[in-house]
Amino acid sequence: MPHDISQHSNDIRVLLVDDDPDSAEEMKDLLQRMDAQQKIEHNIVELLADALHEISQTHYDLILLDTGLADMPTPSAIRSLRDAFSYAPIIATMKYEDPELAAMWVGEGADECLFVGEMDEASLKRMVEYAIKRYHTYSNLHQQSRTHHVLNTLLSLSLKKMPFDQLLKACLDVILSAPLTDMLHQGAILVSNSDNKQLWMMAHTNLDPELVELCQRVEFGQCLCGRAAETGEIQFTDCIDERHENRTEGMSPHGHYIVPILSRGDVLGVLTLYLREGHLQKEDEIVFLQGVADTLAGIIERARTNDQLALAHQQNSRLLSSLTSILIGVDEKQRISHWNDKAAAIFELTAEQVQGKPIAECPIDWNWKQISNEIETILSNSQKPDRFDSRFKQQNGSNRLLSICVTPYNDSSGHSDGYLLIVDDVTDQKQLESEIQQAQKLQSIGQLAAGIAHEINTPIQYVGDNVRFLRDAFDDIAEIIDSQHNLVEQARTNNIATEQIDQLDEQIDEVDLEYLQEEIPKSIQQTLDGVDRVATIVRAMKEFSHPGSEEKTLTDINKAIESTVTVARNVWKYHAELSLDLQPALPQVPCIPGPVNEVLLNIIVNAAHAIAEKVGESGELGNIIITTESKDDWCVIRISDSGSGIPEDARNHVFDPFFTTKEVGKGTGQGLSLSHKIIVDQHDGELSFETELGIGTTFIIKLPITGEIN
Amino acid sequence: MNYSEDKKRILFVDDEGNILSGLRRSLRAYRKQWDMLFVDSGQEALSKAEETHIDAVITDMRMPGMDGAQLLDRIAQNHPHVVRIVLSGQSDQETVMKTVGPAHQYLNKPCEVEVLKATLVRAFSLRDLLGKSELKSLISGMRALPSLPTIYNELVSLIQDPNTAVADIGRLIAKDPAMTVKTLQLVNSAFFGLGRHISNPVDAASLLGMEILKPLVLSIGIFQQFDQDKLSTKEFSLDSLWAHSMKVGSLAKQIANLQGMEKTLIEDCLLAGMLHDIGKLILALNLPEDYSRMESLLIDQQQSRTSAEVDIFGATHGTVGAYLLGLWGLPESVVEAVALHNLPSLQAEKTFSPLTIVHTANALIHQHGTETAETSPLDREYLQTLGMLDQLDQWQSLTDEIES
């Protein structure tokens, strides 16, 4: 139970130090007779040493000291008592009146020196009251100065840069040095974790390790600390009472001040102080402790804010350094203000090397003139796209391609305050893109390769067979010619034996000359046809692939169609008959022949597949019809198939990249998307289609005839 | 070897008229041996095969309507005795895979007439020794030979393991005669364009590569698992047949090594040794009742195996096996060794060859297992003619090593 402050503050404890029992008794009577407002308790000791011991054990408000003690030969001996008794009044008593000596006693530390013989109740009372009053004034002043000192130290600590837990520990030690009566040099600071209503011990001094373990986490409401946190009120106890729930074995008796650390009604933590058992609670202690708690609240709040700031900062830097883009901040004076890790890695320059320097003077092997022009354009015109590409050379000499994005910094008034460059190394990406395009091209050529091999192997087979036949036939005919020659020779000599004629007839029969005469011209013709076919295919392949031509040239579209059809013959011939209806004297079209041929091939292959899908393995042949005409300023190519048509739900996606209706592995879904890009983006043309389910599809390519030629 | 005097009738199928007339003209020199028919579509080829007896079909692969693979499938079903050859200008894997089952051999365009002729001659070899056309049909109708289930299962799991090295597959295949012969058929077909004969299954597997082996084994199923329960004759055990074959193969290889034969012939010896009794498997598998009857004839009447086989099947197991191997395009010396392994004196030109070694190895291995000694006696006279009789002691000791 808390003690009643008023009840105890009226008791005055007086220590009588006198080795003369009579005089001590006299003094005691005098004290008791004294008409004091307060109740007076006293104790008598005979020696200075006893007095020193007594005041170290028990609190006294006043000492009445006999100057004739055996162990106190001179007035200076009072010093030890004065030092130990701090500001409490000491009244020296003399058995004989000696004003000179009295002055010496007062000079050495006594508050008053009285001549016992002259002393009466009234004068004693006056003296005592005066001494006590003065004592209180002094001790208040002293206490205030000590408390101020503690609070100042705390505040100055709070400004120091040190980890939170170390800071709290330092604070705790300062608090424990405060002049609080009965305070033991033992204590802890627990900080609340408001999320789950828990106190975490962050600092402690001279605590039993077992207790530290036990009180590492304290729930709100649990034990004295938890109660202080929950109620927000100081908990005081002068002994280990039932509220003291957390206990360890062999815990020595003690009391507590548990002070909640509050900020705007929030409990930030508690300060736990240990008191000697039986300590009486005092108002001024409470005031002091509240001051300490307020200071601690400031410290904890600041630390928390700092933590949050540090965390935010840490998160920001982590975010920035994990960015795979280069970030370069440039201030209004064109100096580098920010340079992230990626920038350091790619440009091989550390932030220290470049920060604060003008960006134009950075030792980077890039075309700064071009870059700064682009930046200028972007900053001055918000409508322009904010990204552009630029090359730069790494220190190892390898060329990289950068994609640079410019974001202006504007202050609140819209005034430009520098800009931010977000730079990406897009070398690999661009390379990949071009490889994909190449692979796409190779794929369409690869599709053809097997077919072209077949187209060439077939004529070579029959050319070979026919030539072998001609070789054998020539052997046979040569023999007949020889025989005929002999016969002619003999005819010249008019000496023909009929057997010889029969033999020749037999020979002619044997080699079947009639057959040979009939077959040889055909065989030669087919051989020539075969050679022609190989030549046609090879020429078509050459025309189709158009090596080297990357720029728009005037192109004969009819011829382009013919060679594409030839190259793709093996793709369509098993599914369709293909007819061409090409407008004679079609104007030449400015285009890049390679890509246009790829578009034609793509659409023809799709047409063949559409027909194959429809006829299945029935052996029927569908139709592919290709027409060209010039209309106004357009060259119009129509490629029609009698295939299955494009289903309605697919029609809107025909030109989407990666869209395919073919089974997995059959098509990449890139063909028509790429074709669209080639015709529309590269040639300012149009690519469209008309389709009817079950009837077929017509793709229409329109290319401008009067285009630019670069 | 003997070839028939009868004219063989060969049907050529190609949608390209010029190919047909080219073939007709260049093959004109063979018009006395062969009766040649030319048609330009699969449908027409099928109706020709219905009308008249055909011995061989040589077809293009890609044709409108029915393609070569479909045609050969139908021919194999309806006319199993027909020799089936693809002659194609197509070189993509997908198409070739389709013919692995139905075609006996695969030739690439352009193909010289001589190659075409040699292929046909080898496929026709021993055909007339088979006598009954039933045998021809059942042999040319076979797409695969059964393998030992343990090896088959091991192969299937091995081939699905992404960490498997192709050489491991080859070594496993080499443990099974049926897989060995099928793999060699494939790798020696013209599609793989090797232009040389491969007799070693490990080489064959690495030439084919995992990409081809995987679909061949898993989806096309070129290998088959032997099912003893389905075999109605109890006289036949695949395990003991293969165990014997492997022994003969390895002895033949060692003898060839000892005699300092060249590498390809050593491999031929091993292969021929492994495959020499493959005819027994074909007979037991397809004609189990006759096979049982034949086995009892051997025991009851003390008749020689050769004469018992001729009595019952009209041909020896050597001829039957050799016909299949010839049809599948295995090397000539292997075909000969298998055909005549019990009758080496019938060799047309008597030379020291894989036949000599396989005959001897087989006889020596049989001598060890005493009860079957009678069935494959060593032809000392034949060895004497070749002047090899004095080598016999050395070979005998190799045998002892293998048997121990």
Short mmCIF file of N, CA and C in Angstrom, two decimals, chain B residues 44-161:
data_model
loop_
_atom_site.label_atom_id
_atom_site.label_comp_id
_atom_site.label_asym_id
_atom_site.label_seq_id
_atom_site.Cartn_x
_atom_site.Cartn_y
_atom_site.Cartn_z
N GLU B 44 -3.30 -46.29 -108.02
CA GLU B 44 -3.08 -47.14 -109.19
C GLU B 44 -2.17 -48.30 -108.82
N ALA B 45 -1.18 -48.04 -108.01
CA ALA B 45 -0.26 -49.08 -107.58
C ALA B 45 -1.02 -50.19 -106.86
N LEU B 46 -1.97 -49.79 -106.00
CA LEU B 46 -2.75 -50.78 -105.25
C LEU B 46 -3.58 -51.64 -106.19
N SER B 47 -4.18 -50.98 -107.21
CA SER B 47 -5.02 -51.81 -108.09
C SER B 47 -4.16 -52.74 -108.95
N LYS B 48 -2.97 -52.28 -109.31
CA LYS B 48 -2.04 -53.16 -110.04
C LYS B 48 -1.69 -54.38 -109.18
N ALA B 49 -1.44 -54.14 -107.90
CA ALA B 49 -1.05 -55.23 -107.00
C ALA B 49 -2.20 -56.23 -106.82
N GLU B 50 -3.43 -55.72 -106.94
CA GLU B 50 -4.60 -56.61 -106.86
C GLU B 50 -4.66 -57.49 -108.11
N GLU B 51 -4.40 -56.82 -109.27
CA GLU B 51 -4.55 -57.53 -110.55
C GLU B 51 -3.52 -58.63 -110.74
N THR B 52 -2.29 -58.32 -110.36
CA THR B 52 -1.22 -59.21 -110.79
C THR B 52 -0.23 -59.42 -109.65
N HIS B 53 0.54 -60.49 -109.76
CA HIS B 53 1.53 -60.79 -108.73
C HIS B 53 2.70 -59.82 -108.85
N ILE B 54 3.05 -59.21 -107.74
CA ILE B 54 4.14 -58.25 -107.71
C ILE B 54 5.21 -58.78 -106.75
N ASP B 55 6.49 -58.63 -107.11
CA ASP B 55 7.55 -59.06 -106.19
C ASP B 55 8.11 -57.91 -105.36
N ALA B 56 8.14 -56.71 -106.00
CA ALA B 56 8.69 -55.57 -105.25
C ALA B 56 8.01 -54.29 -105.67
N VAL B 57 7.91 -53.35 -104.71
CA VAL B 57 7.38 -52.02 -105.02
C VAL B 57 8.46 -51.00 -104.69
N ILE B 58 8.71 -50.10 -105.66
CA ILE B 58 9.64 -49.00 -105.39
C ILE B 58 8.84 -47.72 -105.56
N THR B 59 8.67 -46.98 -104.46
CA THR B 59 7.74 -45.85 -104.54
C THR B 59 8.38 -44.53 -104.08
N ASP B 60 7.88 -43.46 -104.68
CA ASP B 60 8.19 -42.10 -104.23
C ASP B 60 7.51 -41.90 -102.89
N MET B 61 7.96 -40.91 -102.13
CA MET B 61 7.38 -40.70 -100.81
C MET B 61 6.20 -39.72 -100.88
N ARG B 62 6.47 -38.51 -101.39
CA ARG B 62 5.39 -37.50 -101.39
C ARG B 62 4.66 -37.52 -102.70
N MET B 63 3.39 -37.84 -102.63
CA MET B 63 2.54 -37.83 -103.82
C MET B 63 1.19 -37.28 -103.40
N PRO B 64 0.50 -36.63 -104.28
CA PRO B 64 -0.84 -36.14 -103.92
C PRO B 64 -1.71 -37.33 -103.55
N GLY B 65 -2.63 -37.13 -102.62
CA GLY B 65 -3.48 -38.24 -102.20
C GLY B 65 -2.71 -39.17 -101.31
N MET B 66 -2.57 -40.42 -101.75
CA MET B 66 -1.89 -41.42 -100.93
C MET B 66 -0.38 -41.25 -101.05
N ASP B 67 0.29 -41.09 -99.93
CA ASP B 67 1.74 -40.97 -100.04
C ASP B 67 2.42 -42.34 -99.93
N GLY B 68 3.74 -42.36 -100.11
CA GLY B 68 4.49 -43.61 -100.15
C GLY B 68 4.31 -44.47 -98.91
N ALA B 69 4.32 -43.83 -97.74
CA ALA B 69 4.20 -44.59 -96.50
C ALA B 69 2.83 -45.28 -96.42
N GLN B 70 1.79 -44.53 -96.81
CA GLN B 70 0.45 -45.12 -96.77
C GLN B 70 0.35 -46.29 -97.76
N LEU B 71 0.93 -46.09 -98.94
CA LEU B 71 0.89 -47.14 -99.95
C LEU B 71 1.57 -48.41 -99.42
N LEU B 72 2.80 -48.24 -98.87
CA LEU B 72 3.53 -49.42 -98.40
C LEU B 72 2.81 -50.09 -97.24
N ASP B 73 2.14 -49.30 -96.41
CA ASP B 73 1.35 -49.88 -95.33
C ASP B 73 0.28 -50.82 -95.88
N ARG B 74 -0.42 -50.31 -96.90
CA ARG B 74 -1.49 -51.12 -97.51
C ARG B 74 -0.91 -52.37 -98.18
N ILE B 75 0.22 -52.19 -98.86
CA ILE B 75 0.86 -53.33 -99.54
C ILE B 75 1.28 -54.37 -98.50
N ALA B 76 1.87 -53.90 -97.39
CA ALA B 76 2.34 -54.83 -96.36
C ALA B 76 1.17 -55.63 -95.79
N GLN B 77 0.01 -54.96 -95.71
CA GLN B 77 -1.17 -55.62 -95.16
C GLN B 77 -1.72 -56.67 -96.14
N ASN B 78 -1.91 -56.21 -97.38
CA ASN B 78 -2.60 -57.06 -98.35
C ASN B 78 -1.68 -58.01 -99.09
N HIS B 79 -0.43 -57.61 -99.26
CA HIS B 79 0.50 -58.45 -100.03
C HIS B 79 1.82 -58.52 -99.28
N PRO B 80 1.84 -59.20 -98.17
CA PRO B 80 3.02 -59.13 -97.30
C PRO B 80 4.31 -59.65 -97.94
N HIS B 81 4.21 -60.49 -98.94
CA HIS B 81 5.43 -61.06 -99.53
C HIS B 81 6.21 -60.02 -100.33
N VAL B 82 5.57 -58.89 -100.68
CA VAL B 82 6.20 -57.93 -101.57
C VAL B 82 7.35 -57.19 -100.87
N VAL B 83 8.47 -57.07 -101.61
CA VAL B 83 9.61 -56.30 -101.11
C VAL B 83 9.28 -54.82 -101.27
N ARG B 84 9.46 -54.04 -100.18
CA ARG B 84 8.98 -52.66 -100.21
C ARG B 84 10.15 -51.68 -100.04
N ILE B 85 10.33 -50.86 -101.06
CA ILE B 85 11.45 -49.93 -101.06
C ILE B 85 10.96 -48.51 -101.36
N VAL B 86 11.50 -47.55 -100.62
CA VAL B 86 11.16 -46.15 -100.89
C VAL B 86 12.29 -45.53 -101.70
N LEU B 87 11.94 -44.77 -102.73
CA LEU B 87 12.93 -44.00 -103.49
C LEU B 87 12.43 -42.57 -103.48
N SER B 88 13.05 -41.74 -102.63
CA SER B 88 12.46 -40.42 -102.41
C SER B 88 13.49 -39.31 -102.47
N GLY B 89 13.04 -38.16 -102.90
CA GLY B 89 13.88 -36.96 -102.89
C GLY B 89 13.66 -36.18 -101.61
N GLN B 90 12.72 -36.64 -100.80
CA GLN B 90 12.38 -35.96 -99.56
C GLN B 90 13.42 -36.27 -98.52
N SER B 91 13.88 -35.25 -97.82
CA SER B 91 14.91 -35.56 -96.84
C SER B 91 14.55 -35.11 -95.45
N ASP B 92 13.28 -34.70 -95.23
CA ASP B 92 12.97 -34.31 -93.85
C ASP B 92 12.69 -35.53 -93.00
N GLN B 93 13.12 -35.40 -91.73
CA GLN B 93 13.06 -36.52 -90.81
C GLN B 93 11.66 -37.08 -90.63
N GLU B 94 10.71 -36.14 -90.53
CA GLU B 94 9.34 -36.54 -90.23
C GLU B 94 8.82 -37.57 -91.24
N THR B 95 9.07 -37.28 -92.53
CA THR B 95 8.59 -38.19 -93.57
C THR B 95 9.30 -39.52 -93.50
N VAL B 96 10.60 -39.46 -93.25
CA VAL B 96 11.36 -40.71 -93.25
C VAL B 96 10.91 -41.60 -92.09
N MET B 97 10.63 -40.95 -90.93
CA MET B 97 10.18 -41.71 -89.77
C MET B 97 8.93 -42.53 -90.12
N LYS B 98 8.09 -41.93 -90.95
CA LYS B 98 6.83 -42.62 -91.28
C LYS B 98 7.07 -43.94 -92.02
N THR B 99 8.23 -44.04 -92.69
CA THR B 99 8.46 -45.23 -93.49
C THR B 99 9.25 -46.29 -92.74
N VAL B 100 9.71 -45.94 -91.52
CA VAL B 100 10.53 -46.88 -90.78
C VAL B 100 9.82 -48.22 -90.61
N GLY B 101 8.55 -48.18 -90.36
CA GLY B 101 7.80 -49.42 -90.21
C GLY B 101 7.59 -50.14 -91.53
N PRO B 102 6.84 -49.51 -92.47
CA PRO B 102 6.41 -50.26 -93.65
C PRO B 102 7.49 -50.53 -94.70
N ALA B 103 8.55 -49.74 -94.77
CA ALA B 103 9.52 -49.95 -95.84
C ALA B 103 10.64 -50.88 -95.39
N HIS B 104 11.06 -51.75 -96.30
CA HIS B 104 12.23 -52.58 -95.99
C HIS B 104 13.49 -51.76 -96.13
N GLN B 105 13.53 -50.92 -97.18
CA GLN B 105 14.71 -50.10 -97.39
C GLN B 105 14.32 -48.74 -97.91
N TYR B 106 15.24 -47.80 -97.73
CA TYR B 106 14.98 -46.41 -98.09
C TYR B 106 16.12 -45.93 -98.96
N LEU B 107 15.79 -45.48 -100.16
CA LEU B 107 16.82 -44.97 -101.07
C LEU B 107 16.55 -43.50 -101.36
N ASN B 108 17.64 -42.75 -101.53
CA ASN B 108 17.52 -41.32 -101.80
C ASN B 108 17.63 -41.03 -103.29
N LYS B 109 16.82 -40.08 -103.72
CA LYS B 109 17.04 -39.55 -105.06
C LYS B 109 18.13 -38.47 -104.98
N PRO B 110 19.04 -38.29 -105.89
CA PRO B 110 19.18 -39.15 -107.06
C PRO B 110 19.88 -40.45 -106.68
N CYS B 111 19.44 -41.54 -107.32
CA CYS B 111 19.97 -42.85 -107.01
C CYS B 111 20.38 -43.52 -108.31
N GLU B 112 21.60 -44.01 -108.35
CA GLU B 112 22.04 -44.65 -109.59
C GLU B 112 21.34 -45.99 -109.79
N VAL B 113 21.13 -46.31 -111.04
CA VAL B 113 20.43 -47.56 -111.37
C VAL B 113 21.15 -48.76 -110.76
N GLU B 114 22.48 -48.69 -110.73
CA GLU B 114 23.24 -49.83 -110.21
C GLU B 114 22.93 -50.06 -108.72
N VAL B 115 22.79 -48.97 -107.98
CA VAL B 115 22.47 -49.10 -106.56
C VAL B 115 21.07 -49.70 -106.41
N LEU B 116 20.17 -49.19 -107.23
CA LEU B 116 18.81 -49.69 -107.20
C LEU B 116 18.81 -51.20 -107.49
N LYS B 117 19.59 -51.56 -108.48
CA LYS B 117 19.64 -52.97 -108.87
C LYS B 117 20.22 -53.82 -107.74
N ALA B 118 21.34 -53.35 -107.19
CA ALA B 118 22.00 -54.12 -106.12
C ALA B 118 21.05 -54.30 -104.94
N THR B 119 20.30 -53.26 -104.63
CA THR B 119 19.36 -53.34 -103.51
C THR B 119 18.30 -54.41 -103.78
N LEU B 120 17.79 -54.40 -104.99
CA LEU B 120 16.77 -55.38 -105.33
C LEU B 120 17.33 -56.79 -105.32
N VAL B 121 18.55 -56.92 -105.88
CA VAL B 121 19.15 -58.26 -105.95
C VAL B 121 19.33 -58.82 -104.55
N ARG B 122 19.82 -57.96 -103.64
CA ARG B 122 20.04 -58.46 -102.30
C ARG B 122 18.71 -58.81 -101.61
N ALA B 123 17.71 -57.98 -101.85
CA ALA B 123 16.41 -58.26 -101.24
C ALA B 123 15.82 -59.56 -101.79
N PHE B 124 16.11 -59.82 -103.06
CA PHE B 124 15.56 -61.05 -103.67
C PHE B 124 16.40 -62.28 -103.34
N SER B 125 17.61 -62.07 -102.83
CA SER B 125 18.51 -63.21 -102.61
C SER B 125 17.83 -64.20 -101.68
N LEU B 126 18.03 -65.46 -101.91
CA LEU B 126 17.49 -66.55 -101.08
C LEU B 126 15.98 -66.68 -101.17
N ARG B 127 15.34 -65.76 -101.90
CA ARG B 127 13.90 -65.76 -101.96
C ARG B 127 13.37 -67.09 -102.48
N ASP B 128 14.08 -67.64 -103.48
CA ASP B 128 13.56 -68.85 -104.10
C ASP B 128 13.90 -70.10 -103.30
N LEU B 129 14.92 -69.96 -102.45
CA LEU B 129 15.23 -71.10 -101.58
C LEU B 129 14.14 -71.28 -100.53
N LEU B 130 13.36 -70.23 -100.32
CA LEU B 130 12.33 -70.31 -99.28
C LEU B 130 11.19 -71.22 -99.67
N GLY B 131 11.11 -71.52 -100.96
CA GLY B 131 10.07 -72.46 -101.40
C GLY B 131 8.69 -71.89 -101.20
N LYS B 132 8.06 -72.31 -100.08
CA LYS B 132 6.67 -71.91 -99.84
C LYS B 132 6.55 -70.38 -99.82
N SER B 133 5.56 -69.84 -100.51
CA SER B 133 5.41 -68.39 -100.52
C SER B 133 4.91 -67.90 -99.17
N GLU B 134 4.37 -68.85 -98.38
CA GLU B 134 3.91 -68.49 -97.03
C GLU B 134 5.07 -67.92 -96.21
N LEU B 135 6.23 -68.57 -96.37
CA LEU B 135 7.41 -68.10 -95.64
C LEU B 135 7.81 -66.69 -96.08
N LYS B 136 7.81 -66.47 -97.41
CA LYS B 136 8.16 -65.14 -97.93
C LYS B 136 7.25 -64.09 -97.31
N SER B 137 5.97 -64.40 -97.31
CA SER B 137 5.01 -63.43 -96.79
C SER B 137 5.27 -63.13 -95.33
N LEU B 138 5.48 -64.22 -94.58
CA LEU B 138 5.59 -63.94 -93.14
C LEU B 138 6.88 -63.23 -92.81
N ILE B 139 7.93 -63.50 -93.59
CA ILE B 139 9.19 -62.81 -93.29
C ILE B 139 9.11 -61.34 -93.73
N SER B 140 8.64 -61.10 -94.96
CA SER B 140 8.62 -59.69 -95.39
C SER B 140 7.52 -58.92 -94.70
N GLY B 141 6.59 -59.63 -94.07
CA GLY B 141 5.57 -58.95 -93.29
C GLY B 141 6.05 -58.52 -91.91
N MET B 142 7.20 -59.02 -91.50
CA MET B 142 7.68 -58.71 -90.14
C MET B 142 8.27 -57.32 -90.08
N ARG B 143 7.83 -56.55 -89.09
CA ARG B 143 8.37 -55.20 -88.93
C ARG B 143 9.43 -55.14 -87.85
N ALA B 144 9.33 -56.05 -86.93
CA ALA B 144 10.30 -56.03 -85.84
C ALA B 144 10.46 -57.44 -85.32
N LEU B 145 11.56 -57.70 -84.67
CA LEU B 145 11.79 -58.98 -84.01
C LEU B 145 11.64 -58.76 -82.52
N PRO B 146 11.18 -59.77 -81.80
CA PRO B 146 10.98 -59.55 -80.36
C PRO B 146 12.30 -59.50 -79.60
N SER B 147 12.32 -58.64 -78.62
CA SER B 147 13.50 -58.48 -77.78
C SER B 147 13.23 -59.05 -76.40
N LEU B 148 14.31 -59.31 -75.65
CA LEU B 148 14.15 -59.78 -74.28
C LEU B 148 13.49 -58.69 -73.44
N PRO B 149 12.45 -59.04 -72.69
CA PRO B 149 11.71 -58.01 -71.93
C PRO B 149 12.61 -57.21 -71.00
N THR B 150 13.59 -57.86 -70.36
CA THR B 150 14.43 -57.11 -69.41
C THR B 150 15.19 -56.01 -70.15
N ILE B 151 15.77 -56.39 -71.29
CA ILE B 151 16.54 -55.40 -72.04
C ILE B 151 15.60 -54.33 -72.60
N TYR B 152 14.45 -54.76 -73.07
CA TYR B 152 13.50 -53.82 -73.64
C TYR B 152 13.09 -52.77 -72.59
N ASN B 153 12.75 -53.25 -71.41
CA ASN B 153 12.31 -52.31 -70.37
C ASN B 153 13.44 -51.38 -69.94
N GLU B 154 14.62 -51.95 -69.89
CA GLU B 154 15.77 -51.12 -69.52
C GLU B 154 15.97 -50.02 -70.57
N LEU B 155 15.81 -50.39 -71.82
CA LEU B 155 16.01 -49.42 -72.89
C LEU B 155 14.97 -48.30 -72.80
N VAL B 156 13.72 -48.68 -72.56
CA VAL B 156 12.66 -47.67 -72.50
C VAL B 156 12.93 -46.69 -71.37
N SER B 157 13.38 -47.19 -70.22
CA SER B 157 13.64 -46.23 -69.13
C SER B 157 14.90 -45.43 -69.39
N LEU B 158 15.87 -46.09 -70.00
CA LEU B 158 17.14 -45.39 -70.30
C LEU B 158 16.89 -44.25 -71.27
N ILE B 159 16.05 -44.49 -72.24
CA ILE B 159 15.89 -43.51 -73.31
C ILE B 159 15.06 -42.32 -72.84
N GLN B 160 14.31 -42.53 -71.74
CA GLN B 160 13.52 -41.41 -71.20
C GLN B 160 14.30 -40.58 -70.21
N ASP B 161 15.47 -41.09 -69.82
CA ASP B 161 16.31 -40.37 -68.87
C ASP B 161 17.14 -39.34 -69.62
#
